[in-house]
Coordinates of C-alpha atoms in Angstrom, one line a residue:
Chain X
M3 CA -0.1 0.0 -0.2
E4 CA 1.1 3.4 -1.0
L5 CA 1.9 6.1 1.9
W6 CA -0.6 8.2 1.5
Q7 CA -3.3 5.2 1.3
R8 CA -2.0 4.4 4.7
I9 CA -2.1 8.0 5.8
E10 CA -5.9 7.8 4.6
E11 CA -6.5 4.6 6.9
G12 CA -5.0 6.5 9.9
D13 CA -1.7 4.7 10.3
I14 CA 0.4 7.6 12.5
R15 CA 3.7 6.2 11.3
A16 CA 2.8 6.6 7.8
A17 CA 1.9 10.2 8.4
A18 CA 5.0 10.8 10.3
R19 CA 7.0 9.4 7.5
L20 CA 5.8 11.8 4.9
M21 CA 6.5 14.8 7.2
R22 CA 10.0 13.4 7.4
Y23 CA 9.9 13.4 3.9
A24 CA 8.6 16.4 3.1
D25 CA 11.0 18.4 5.3
D26 CA 14.0 16.8 3.8
G27 CA 12.9 17.3 0.5
D28 CA 12.4 13.7 -0.7
P29 CA 11.4 13.5 -4.1
Q30 CA 8.8 10.8 -2.8
A31 CA 7.5 13.6 -1.0
V32 CA 5.6 15.6 -4.0
E33 CA 4.3 12.4 -5.1
Q34 CA 2.3 11.7 -2.3
M35 CA 1.5 15.0 -1.3
K36 CA -0.5 15.2 -4.4
R37 CA -2.1 12.1 -3.7
I38 CA -3.3 13.5 0.1
Y39 CA -4.4 16.9 -1.1
P40 CA -7.9 16.0 -2.2
L41 CA -8.2 14.5 1.0
T42 CA -7.8 17.8 2.7
G43 CA -9.8 21.0 3.2
K44 CA -12.5 20.0 5.3
A45 CA -10.7 20.0 8.6
R46 CA -10.6 23.3 11.0
V47 CA -7.5 24.8 11.4
I48 CA -7.0 27.0 14.5
G49 CA -4.4 29.2 14.8
V50 CA -3.2 30.1 18.4
T51 CA -0.6 32.6 19.1
G52 CA 0.6 35.2 22.2
N53 CA 3.5 36.2 23.7
P54 CA 5.9 34.0 25.5
G55 CA 4.7 33.0 29.1
A56 CA 1.1 33.8 28.2
G57 CA -0.2 30.0 28.7
K58 CA -0.7 29.3 24.6
S59 CA 0.2 25.7 25.1
T60 CA -1.5 25.0 28.5
V61 CA -4.3 26.6 26.3
V62 CA -4.0 24.3 23.8
D63 CA -3.1 21.3 26.1
K64 CA -6.9 22.1 27.5
L65 CA -8.5 22.4 23.9
I66 CA -7.0 19.1 23.3
S67 CA -8.6 17.2 25.8
E68 CA -11.8 19.1 24.9
Y69 CA -12.1 18.2 21.6
R70 CA -10.9 14.3 22.4
K71 CA -14.1 14.2 24.5
G72 CA -15.8 14.1 20.7
E73 CA -13.6 11.4 19.7
R74 CA -12.1 13.3 16.9
K75 CA -8.5 13.0 16.4
V76 CA -6.7 16.6 17.0
G77 CA -3.4 17.4 15.4
V78 CA -1.2 20.4 17.0
V79 CA 1.7 22.1 14.7
A80 CA 4.0 23.4 17.5
I81 CA 6.5 26.5 16.0
D82 CA 8.8 27.6 18.3
P83 CA 11.4 30.5 17.2
T84 CA 14.7 28.9 18.3
S85 CA 16.2 32.4 19.1
P86 CA 19.9 31.9 20.2
F87 CA 19.1 34.1 23.0
S88 CA 16.0 32.8 24.9
G89 CA 16.5 28.8 23.8
G90 CA 12.9 28.0 22.8
A91 CA 10.0 26.8 24.8
I92 CA 10.2 23.5 22.8
L93 CA 11.2 21.2 25.5
G94 CA 8.6 22.9 27.8
D95 CA 5.9 22.4 25.8
R96 CA 6.7 18.7 24.9
I97 CA 6.6 18.0 28.6
R98 CA 3.7 19.7 29.0
M99 CA 1.5 18.2 26.3
N100 CA 3.1 14.9 26.9
R101 CA 0.1 13.1 28.5
H102 CA -1.7 13.3 24.8
Y103 CA 1.5 11.0 23.4
N104 CA -0.1 7.9 24.8
D105 CA -3.3 9.3 22.8
D106 CA -3.2 7.6 19.6
K107 CA -5.8 10.2 17.9
V108 CA -3.5 13.2 18.9
F109 CA -0.7 14.5 16.8
I110 CA 1.7 16.5 18.1
R111 CA 4.3 18.2 16.4
S112 CA 7.3 20.7 17.1
L113 CA 8.8 22.8 14.3
A114 CA 12.0 24.9 15.2
T115 CA 12.3 28.0 13.1
R116 CA 16.4 26.7 12.5
G117 CA 16.4 28.0 8.9
H118 CA 14.6 30.5 7.2
L119 CA 10.9 31.1 8.3
G120 CA 10.1 30.9 4.6
G121 CA 10.8 27.2 5.3
L122 CA 9.1 27.2 8.2
S123 CA 5.9 28.4 6.2
K124 CA 5.8 25.4 3.7
S125 CA 6.8 22.7 6.7
T126 CA 3.7 24.1 8.6
G127 CA 1.5 24.2 5.4
E128 CA 2.7 20.4 4.7
I129 CA 2.3 19.4 7.9
S130 CA -1.1 20.2 8.6
L131 CA -2.1 19.1 5.3
I132 CA -0.6 15.5 6.1
M133 CA -2.6 15.9 9.5
E134 CA -5.8 16.7 8.1
A135 CA -5.3 13.4 5.7
W136 CA -4.6 11.4 8.7
G137 CA -7.9 12.6 9.9
C138 CA -7.6 15.4 12.7
D139 CA -9.7 17.9 13.0
P140 CA -9.5 20.6 14.4
V141 CA -5.4 21.1 13.7
F142 CA -4.1 23.7 16.1
V143 CA -1.1 25.7 14.6
E144 CA 0.6 27.4 18.0
T145 CA 3.2 30.1 17.4
V146 CA 5.0 32.2 19.4
G147 CA 3.9 35.8 18.8
V148 CA 7.2 37.5 18.2
G149 CA 7.2 38.8 14.6
Q150 CA 5.2 39.8 11.8
A151 CA 6.7 36.1 10.3
E152 CA 5.0 33.8 12.7
V153 CA 2.1 35.8 12.4
D154 CA 2.1 34.9 8.5
V155 CA 1.6 31.6 9.4
V156 CA -1.8 32.2 11.0
K157 CA -3.3 32.8 7.3
L158 CA -3.1 29.1 7.5
A159 CA -6.0 29.2 10.1
Q160 CA -9.8 30.0 9.9
T161 CA -9.8 31.2 13.6
S162 CA -7.6 33.0 15.2
V163 CA -6.7 32.6 19.3
V164 CA -4.6 35.4 20.8
V165 CA -3.7 34.5 24.0
M166 CA -2.8 37.4 26.4
V167 CA -2.1 37.7 30.2
P168 CA -3.9 40.2 32.6
G169 CA -1.5 43.7 33.0
M170 CA -1.1 44.1 29.1
G171 CA -3.3 47.2 29.1
D172 CA -0.8 49.9 28.0
E173 CA 0.6 47.2 25.5
I174 CA -2.9 46.8 24.2
Q175 CA -2.8 50.8 23.3
A176 CA 0.2 50.5 21.5
I177 CA -0.9 47.7 19.2
K178 CA -4.3 47.7 18.4
A179 CA -3.7 48.0 14.8
G180 CA -1.6 44.5 14.4
I181 CA -3.9 42.7 16.4
M182 CA -7.0 43.6 15.3
E183 CA -5.9 42.4 11.6
I184 CA -5.4 38.8 13.1
A185 CA -7.7 38.3 15.9
D186 CA -10.8 36.5 16.0
I187 CA -10.8 35.7 19.5
F188 CA -9.1 36.9 22.3
V189 CA -8.1 34.9 25.5
V190 CA -7.5 36.8 28.6
N191 CA -5.4 33.6 30.4
K192 CA -4.4 33.4 34.0
A193 CA -7.7 35.6 34.8
D194 CA -7.2 35.1 38.3
R195 CA -4.6 37.3 38.4
E196 CA -5.1 40.9 39.6
G197 CA -5.8 43.3 36.7
A198 CA -7.6 40.8 34.6
D199 CA -11.0 43.1 34.5
R200 CA -9.0 46.1 33.5
T201 CA -7.2 43.6 30.5
I202 CA -10.3 42.9 29.5
R203 CA -12.0 46.0 29.6
D204 CA -9.0 47.6 27.6
I205 CA -9.7 45.0 24.8
N206 CA -13.3 45.8 24.8
A207 CA -12.5 49.5 24.3
M208 CA -10.3 48.9 21.7
L209 CA -12.7 46.8 19.9
E210 CA -15.8 49.7 20.6
M211 CA -13.2 52.0 18.4
V212 CA -13.7 49.8 15.1
H213 CA -17.0 50.1 13.4
W214 CA -17.8 46.4 12.8
Q215 CA -20.1 45.8 9.9
E216 CA -23.6 44.4 10.2
G217 CA -23.5 40.4 10.3
G218 CA -19.4 40.5 10.5
W219 CA -17.9 39.0 13.3
R220 CA -17.0 41.2 16.2
P221 CA -13.8 39.5 17.9
R222 CA -14.8 38.0 21.4
V223 CA -13.1 37.9 24.7
V224 CA -13.1 34.8 26.7
K225 CA -11.5 34.5 30.4
T226 CA -9.7 31.5 31.3
V227 CA -7.3 29.9 33.8
A228 CA -6.0 27.4 31.7
F229 CA -4.1 25.3 33.9
R230 CA -7.4 24.7 36.1
D231 CA -9.2 24.2 33.2
E232 CA -11.4 27.1 33.9
G233 CA -12.9 28.8 30.8
I234 CA -12.1 26.3 28.5
D235 CA -15.7 24.9 27.8
E236 CA -16.3 28.9 27.2
L237 CA -13.5 28.7 24.8
V238 CA -14.9 25.7 22.9
K239 CA -17.9 27.1 22.4
V240 CA -17.0 30.6 21.1
I241 CA -14.7 28.6 18.8
E242 CA -17.5 26.6 17.5
E243 CA -19.7 29.7 17.0
H244 CA -16.8 31.4 14.8
G245 CA -16.7 28.2 12.9
H246 CA -20.6 28.8 11.9
W247 CA -20.7 32.2 11.8
L248 CA -17.8 31.4 9.1
Q249 CA -20.2 29.0 7.0
Q250 CA -23.4 31.1 7.4
S251 CA -21.6 34.1 6.5
G252 CA -19.4 33.0 3.4
Y253 CA -16.4 33.8 4.9
Q254 CA -15.5 30.5 5.0
E255 CA -14.4 30.7 1.4
V256 CA -12.6 33.3 2.1
K257 CA -10.4 31.9 4.4
N258 CA -10.2 28.8 2.4
R259 CA -9.2 31.2 -0.8
R260 CA -6.2 32.4 1.8
R261 CA -5.1 29.5 2.9
V262 CA -4.4 27.9 -0.4
E263 CA -2.6 31.1 -1.7
A264 CA -0.4 31.3 1.3
Q265 CA 0.2 27.6 1.0
F266 CA 1.1 27.9 -2.8
S267 CA 3.2 30.7 -1.9
D268 CA 5.1 29.1 0.1
L269 CA 5.8 26.2 -2.0
L270 CA 6.7 28.3 -4.6
Q271 CA 8.8 30.9 -2.4
D272 CA 10.7 27.7 -1.1
R273 CA 11.2 26.5 -4.7
V274 CA 13.0 29.5 -5.7
R275 CA 15.0 29.8 -2.8
E276 CA 16.8 26.7 -3.7
R277 CA 17.1 28.1 -7.1
I278 CA 18.7 31.1 -5.8
E279 CA 20.9 29.4 -3.3
A280 CA 22.5 27.3 -5.9
L281 CA 22.9 30.3 -8.1
L282 CA 25.1 31.8 -5.4
A283 CA 27.0 28.9 -4.4
G284 CA 28.1 28.4 -8.4
T285 CA 31.2 29.3 -9.5
E286 CA 30.2 32.1 -11.7
F287 CA 28.6 34.1 -8.6
Q288 CA 31.6 33.3 -6.6
S289 CA 34.2 35.3 -8.9
W290 CA 31.6 37.9 -9.2
A291 CA 31.0 38.1 -5.3
E292 CA 35.2 38.9 -5.3
D293 CA 34.5 41.9 -7.7
L294 CA 31.9 43.0 -5.6
V295 CA 34.3 43.0 -2.8
Q296 CA 36.5 45.0 -4.9
R297 CA 34.1 47.6 -5.8
E298 CA 34.6 46.5 -9.4
K299 CA 31.2 45.5 -9.6
D300 CA 28.1 46.8 -7.9
P301 CA 25.3 44.4 -7.1
Y302 CA 22.6 46.3 -8.9
T303 CA 23.9 45.7 -12.2
L304 CA 24.6 42.5 -11.2
L305 CA 21.0 41.8 -9.9
E306 CA 19.8 42.8 -13.7
R307 CA 22.3 40.0 -15.0
V308 CA 21.4 37.6 -12.9
S309 CA 17.6 38.3 -12.9
K310 CA 17.8 37.6 -16.6
A311 CA 19.5 34.4 -15.9
L312 CA 17.1 33.2 -13.4
L313 CA 13.9 34.9 -14.1
K314 CA 11.5 34.3 -17.6
D315 CA 10.4 37.8 -19.2
Q316 CA 7.1 38.7 -17.5
P317 CA 4.3 37.1 -19.9
Chain P
M9 CA 24.5 67.9 -8.2
E10 CA 23.0 64.4 -8.0
L11 CA 21.9 62.4 -4.9
W12 CA 24.9 60.2 -4.8
Q13 CA 27.4 63.4 -5.1
R14 CA 25.5 65.2 -1.9
I15 CA 25.7 62.1 0.1
E16 CA 29.1 61.6 -0.4
E17 CA 29.6 65.4 0.6
G18 CA 28.0 64.6 3.6
D19 CA 24.4 65.9 3.1
I20 CA 22.2 64.2 5.4
R21 CA 19.0 64.9 3.5
A22 CA 20.2 63.5 0.8
A23 CA 21.2 60.5 2.6
A24 CA 17.5 60.5 4.1
R25 CA 16.2 60.9 0.6
L26 CA 18.0 58.3 -0.8
M27 CA 17.1 55.6 2.2
R28 CA 13.0 56.7 1.2
Y29 CA 13.5 56.0 -2.3
A30 CA 15.0 52.6 -1.7
D31 CA 12.5 51.8 0.7
D32 CA 9.5 52.9 -1.7
G33 CA 11.1 50.9 -4.6
D34 CA 11.6 54.1 -6.6
P35 CA 13.5 53.7 -10.0
Q36 CA 15.5 56.4 -9.1
A37 CA 16.9 54.6 -6.2
V38 CA 18.6 51.7 -8.1
E39 CA 21.1 54.5 -10.2
Q40 CA 21.8 56.4 -7.2
M41 CA 22.8 52.9 -5.2
K42 CA 24.8 52.0 -7.8
R43 CA 26.7 55.3 -7.5
I44 CA 27.7 55.3 -4.0
Y45 CA 28.4 51.6 -4.1
P46 CA 32.0 52.2 -4.6
L47 CA 32.2 54.6 -1.8
T48 CA 31.4 51.9 0.5
G49 CA 33.0 49.0 2.3
K50 CA 35.8 50.6 4.2
A51 CA 33.3 51.2 7.6
R52 CA 33.2 48.8 10.3
V53 CA 29.6 47.2 10.6
I54 CA 29.3 46.2 14.4
G55 CA 25.9 44.0 15.2
V56 CA 24.5 44.6 18.4
T57 CA 21.8 42.0 19.6
G58 CA 20.3 40.3 22.6
N59 CA 17.0 39.7 24.2
P60 CA 14.4 42.2 24.7
G61 CA 15.4 44.2 28.2
A62 CA 19.2 43.1 28.1
G63 CA 19.8 47.1 27.1
K64 CA 21.3 46.7 23.9
S65 CA 20.0 50.6 23.2
T66 CA 21.6 52.0 26.0
V67 CA 25.0 49.9 25.0
V68 CA 24.5 51.3 21.8
D69 CA 24.1 54.9 23.0
K70 CA 27.1 55.2 25.0
L71 CA 28.9 53.6 22.5
I72 CA 27.9 56.5 19.8
S73 CA 29.3 58.8 22.8
E74 CA 32.4 56.9 22.8
Y75 CA 33.2 56.8 19.0
R76 CA 32.1 60.4 18.7
K77 CA 34.7 61.3 20.8
G78 CA 37.1 60.6 17.9
E79 CA 34.8 63.2 15.4
R80 CA 34.0 60.1 13.4
K81 CA 30.3 59.8 12.3
V82 CA 28.4 56.8 13.3
G83 CA 25.6 55.3 12.1
V84 CA 22.7 52.9 13.6
V85 CA 20.4 50.6 11.8
A86 CA 17.6 49.9 14.8
I87 CA 15.7 46.9 14.3
D88 CA 12.6 46.2 15.8
P89 CA 10.5 43.3 15.2
T90 CA 7.2 45.2 15.6
S91 CA 5.1 42.5 17.1
P92 CA 1.2 42.8 17.2
F93 CA 1.9 41.3 20.4
S94 CA 5.1 43.4 22.4
G95 CA 4.3 46.6 20.6
G96 CA 7.8 47.3 20.1
A97 CA 10.6 49.4 21.5
I98 CA 10.9 51.8 18.5
L99 CA 9.7 54.3 20.6
G100 CA 11.9 53.7 23.6
D101 CA 14.9 53.5 21.6
R102 CA 14.1 56.9 19.6
I103 CA 14.0 58.8 23.1
R104 CA 16.8 56.9 24.6
M105 CA 19.2 58.0 21.8
N106 CA 17.3 61.1 21.2
R107 CA 20.1 63.0 22.6
H108 CA 22.4 62.2 19.8
Y109 CA 19.7 63.3 17.1
N110 CA 21.3 67.0 17.7
D111 CA 24.7 65.8 16.7
D112 CA 24.8 66.2 12.8
K113 CA 27.3 63.6 12.7
V114 CA 25.2 60.5 14.1
F115 CA 22.7 59.2 11.9
I116 CA 20.0 56.8 13.3
R117 CA 17.1 54.9 11.9
S118 CA 15.1 52.8 13.0
L119 CA 13.0 49.7 10.6
A120 CA 10.1 48.3 11.9
T121 CA 9.6 44.5 10.3
R122 CA 6.1 45.5 9.2
G123 CA 6.3 43.6 6.1
H124 CA 8.6 40.4 5.6
L125 CA 11.8 39.7 7.1
G126 CA 13.3 39.8 3.6
G127 CA 12.2 42.8 2.9
L128 CA 13.8 44.0 6.1
S129 CA 17.2 42.4 4.8
K130 CA 17.4 44.5 2.1
S131 CA 16.3 47.5 3.7
T132 CA 19.2 47.4 6.5
G133 CA 21.5 46.4 3.9
E134 CA 20.9 49.5 1.9
I135 CA 20.7 51.9 4.9
S136 CA 24.2 50.8 5.9
L137 CA 25.7 51.5 2.6
I138 CA 23.8 54.7 2.2
M139 CA 25.0 55.3 5.9
E140 CA 29.0 54.2 4.7
A141 CA 29.0 56.5 1.6
W142 CA 27.5 59.4 3.6
G143 CA 30.9 59.1 6.1
C144 CA 29.8 56.8 8.9
D145 CA 32.5 54.4 10.6
P146 CA 31.3 52.7 12.2
V147 CA 27.8 51.7 11.7
F148 CA 26.0 49.7 14.4
V149 CA 23.1 47.4 13.0
E150 CA 21.2 46.9 16.5
T151 CA 18.6 43.8 16.4
V152 CA 16.2 42.1 19.0
G153 CA 17.5 38.8 18.7
V154 CA 14.1 36.8 18.9
G155 CA 14.8 34.4 15.5
Q156 CA 16.8 33.5 13.3
A157 CA 15.6 35.6 10.7
E158 CA 16.8 38.9 13.0
V159 CA 20.3 37.3 13.4
D160 CA 20.4 36.8 9.8
V161 CA 21.0 40.6 9.6
V162 CA 24.1 40.2 11.5
K163 CA 25.4 38.6 8.6
L164 CA 26.3 42.4 7.5
A165 CA 28.3 42.6 10.6
Q166 CA 32.2 42.0 10.6
T167 CA 31.8 42.3 14.4
S168 CA 28.9 41.0 16.4
V169 CA 28.2 41.8 19.7
V170 CA 25.7 39.7 22.0
V171 CA 24.2 41.5 25.0
M172 CA 23.1 39.4 28.0
V173 CA 22.0 40.0 31.3
P174 CA 22.7 38.5 34.5
G175 CA 20.6 35.5 35.3
M176 CA 20.6 33.7 32.2
G177 CA 22.9 30.4 33.1
D178 CA 20.0 28.2 32.4
E179 CA 19.4 29.6 29.5
I180 CA 23.0 29.7 28.2
Q181 CA 23.3 26.0 28.6
A182 CA 20.2 25.5 26.3
I183 CA 21.5 27.8 23.5
K184 CA 25.1 27.3 23.2
A185 CA 25.0 26.4 19.7
G186 CA 22.8 29.0 18.1
I187 CA 25.2 31.7 20.1
M188 CA 28.4 30.2 19.4
E189 CA 28.0 30.8 15.9
I190 CA 27.3 34.7 15.8
A191 CA 29.2 36.1 19.1
D192 CA 32.4 37.3 19.2
I193 CA 31.9 39.7 21.9
F194 CA 29.6 38.8 24.9
V195 CA 28.4 41.8 27.0
V196 CA 27.3 40.7 30.1
N197 CA 25.1 44.0 30.9
K198 CA 23.2 45.5 34.2
A199 CA 26.6 43.6 35.8
D200 CA 25.8 45.4 39.0
R201 CA 23.1 42.7 39.5
E202 CA 23.1 39.5 41.5
G203 CA 24.3 36.7 39.3
A204 CA 26.8 38.5 37.1
D205 CA 30.1 36.6 37.9
R206 CA 28.0 33.4 37.8
T207 CA 26.9 34.6 34.1
I208 CA 30.1 35.5 33.1
R209 CA 31.5 32.1 34.4
D210 CA 28.8 30.0 32.7
I211 CA 29.8 31.6 29.3
N212 CA 33.2 31.5 30.2
A213 CA 32.6 27.6 30.7
M214 CA 31.1 27.4 27.3
L215 CA 33.8 29.1 25.5
E216 CA 35.9 26.3 27.4
M217 CA 34.3 23.8 25.7
V218 CA 35.3 24.6 22.1
H219 CA 38.6 23.9 20.4
W220 CA 39.5 27.2 19.3
Q221 CA 42.1 27.4 16.6
E222 CA 45.6 28.8 17.2
G223 CA 45.6 32.4 16.5
G224 CA 41.5 32.3 15.7
W225 CA 39.3 34.7 17.9
R226 CA 38.2 33.3 21.0
P227 CA 35.0 35.4 21.9
R228 CA 35.5 37.8 24.6
V229 CA 33.4 38.5 27.7
V230 CA 33.0 42.3 28.6
K231 CA 31.0 43.4 32.1
T232 CA 29.0 46.6 31.7
V233 CA 26.4 48.8 33.6
A234 CA 25.7 50.8 30.3
F235 CA 23.2 53.3 31.7
R236 CA 26.3 54.6 34.2
D237 CA 29.2 54.4 31.5
E238 CA 30.7 51.5 33.3
G239 CA 32.7 49.2 30.9
I240 CA 32.2 51.0 27.8
D241 CA 35.6 52.2 27.3
E242 CA 36.9 48.4 27.6
L243 CA 33.9 47.4 25.4
V244 CA 35.5 49.7 22.7
K245 CA 38.7 48.4 23.2
V246 CA 37.6 44.9 22.8
I247 CA 35.6 45.8 19.5
E248 CA 38.8 47.6 18.4
E249 CA 40.6 44.6 19.2
H250 CA 38.5 42.3 17.3
G251 CA 38.9 44.8 14.3
H252 CA 42.7 44.5 14.3
W253 CA 42.4 40.7 14.2
L254 CA 40.2 40.6 11.8
Q255 CA 42.7 42.6 9.4
Q256 CA 45.6 40.4 10.5
S257 CA 44.0 37.3 10.4
G258 CA 42.7 37.9 6.8
Y259 CA 39.9 37.2 8.1
Q260 CA 38.3 40.4 7.2
E261 CA 38.2 39.3 3.9
V262 CA 36.2 36.3 4.9
K263 CA 33.8 39.0 6.4
N264 CA 33.6 41.3 3.6
R265 CA 32.9 38.2 1.2
R266 CA 29.9 37.1 3.3
R267 CA 28.4 41.0 3.6
V268 CA 28.3 41.1 -0.4
E269 CA 26.8 38.1 -0.8
A270 CA 24.3 38.4 1.8
Q271 CA 23.5 41.8 0.5
F272 CA 23.3 40.4 -3.0
S273 CA 21.0 37.7 -2.2
D274 CA 18.7 40.1 -0.2
L275 CA 18.5 42.2 -3.3
L276 CA 17.8 39.1 -5.7
Q277 CA 15.0 37.5 -2.9
D278 CA 13.5 40.8 -2.9
R279 CA 13.4 41.0 -6.4
V280 CA 12.2 37.9 -6.8
R281 CA 9.5 38.1 -4.2
E282 CA 8.2 40.9 -6.2
R283 CA 7.6 38.8 -9.4
I284 CA 6.1 35.9 -7.3
E285 CA 3.3 38.6 -5.9
A286 CA 2.8 39.9 -9.2
L287 CA 2.2 36.3 -10.5
L288 CA -0.5 35.5 -7.7
A289 CA -2.1 38.7 -8.0
G290 CA -2.8 37.9 -11.8
T291 CA -6.2 36.7 -12.9
E292 CA -4.7 33.4 -14.3
F293 CA -3.6 32.4 -10.8
Q294 CA -7.0 33.7 -9.2
S295 CA -8.8 30.8 -11.6
W296 CA -6.1 28.3 -10.4
A297 CA -6.6 29.5 -6.7
E298 CA -10.4 28.4 -7.0
D299 CA -9.3 25.1 -8.5
L300 CA -7.4 24.9 -5.6
V301 CA -9.8 25.4 -2.8
Q302 CA -12.3 22.9 -4.9
R303 CA -9.5 20.1 -4.6
E304 CA -9.5 19.8 -8.3
K305 CA -5.7 21.0 -8.7
D306 CA -3.4 20.3 -6.0
P307 CA -0.5 22.7 -5.8
Y308 CA 2.6 20.3 -6.1
T309 CA 1.3 19.7 -10.1
L310 CA 0.4 23.9 -10.4
L311 CA 3.7 24.5 -8.6
E312 CA 5.6 22.8 -11.5
R313 CA 3.7 24.8 -14.4
V314 CA 4.0 28.3 -12.4
S315 CA 8.0 27.4 -11.7
K316 CA 8.7 26.9 -15.4
A317 CA 6.3 30.2 -16.4
L318 CA 8.7 32.0 -13.5
L319 CA 12.0 30.3 -14.0
K320 CA 14.7 29.8 -16.6
D321 CA 15.7 26.1 -17.0
Q322 CA 19.1 25.2 -14.8
P323 CA 21.9 26.4 -17.2

């Protein structure tokens, strides 16, 4: 039986193997990915993002438990921008979500941003497709919200959950624009801490300033204390409401469209990046580089030449 | 007089204008950038990076003062990964470095990572070239060390300074590999805090584990309390020592080479990204996207077709 068939039948090792092939750029991957693609596109992809320390992993951990009650398979792609400085929370996350590792209907995969962020998006897209084909619904994509690039990954999601903690009032003021674009649901986690109500008020005040269209989705605010399981049922309810709204409003199609565009763009950029790397490693460029160092050539003139060698003329 | 000539003569407004042109993709920019390129390549580019809160801006602030004593012009490109979550420290940095704004031999430019990180690298590269052409030496490139992508920007630098704070002992263990690759100099800032000596010991212990080549550069550790100006003179001394070592060891050439390669690669990737965006916005792709959503096409087959339309065959 081919890999894609085994994945469709729910073989977790086959799914893990295809993820590895896709990551390694193994030529077998493409053929298998083509085959699983028709099996995808129906699962919900839920982005969960927020600052380090906000408790994203705990929230996701509890959401897994909640969704597992319904016998559905659940997938998690956890992205960690392994900083050479902060070290990265991968290990911690893994340990925390560990209790689901024995659940053979939960598929958790951590991705470190070792290389370029472009590559990260490609991997996230492919892993989420494989999880879907394997039967996961929903698939959670968990990212640390440290930069625009990570937020781009959220384009894959139909519902975006932003996890915050009390005491970010001033920050909220500073960040309105960015956060508005991506949040469908705000979670104020660790809501037993002082300042939770103030944070909720601040978020609501911020939402007040926007004119929400009739029939549009006004972002919702949910209070949780995730480690004690408080508010998680409410969060699931709101996530489901957002899902219904997407269906009824027709906005689901917009999200689906955005997802395929983002995924295709990631694949294409990855392909081009490979080509550029090969070109820069070639002997011809290596002699040009010396001329650049010596200022005997300039990179802009060279760019014109290399673009011509690399890219076809605009149609 | 042309823009590039005015920049060579030290006209700061001309320099600022070319930065704006370059950022906006104004066609005039390319011609002027070609002209200033031969004026560049001699200044030192010093990367300063570290976690939020480590005090990078204060360190840079004091370094500016120190280098300004010698009548040299100094440039700073401050990169801030404007997170929709953390808001970003731009404003704070600006205010802190404000006292240099009245110094017409200091050129500070903040860059927010609003768009793609690729674009960020291109801008950083071009701004540092313009600063050099205007006469800056050194040029500081300050980044928040939150991810690999930001660290990539450090490729532009000949000397990389990593700013840490006491109490990161455990983290250091977790992060050895990444940090080793980029740090020429470790600064333990806020060294009046408890745990400073422990942090220094940890860094040294980590350095002990590496076999440093004969005549190679073993990263140095400098203690500072930047806001009180303590240790800054020592830091300048070590930066200068690293500069001498680069010259004597011949490693300067390696760094120069790496810089032109990184800059060229950024320019090329930016060009390709533009082309891809145009392609994806085109009517043809828009109808393909619908087929992707419907699962009537798969992105991998499409990728082959689009690659052929976009990229020339491998030579």
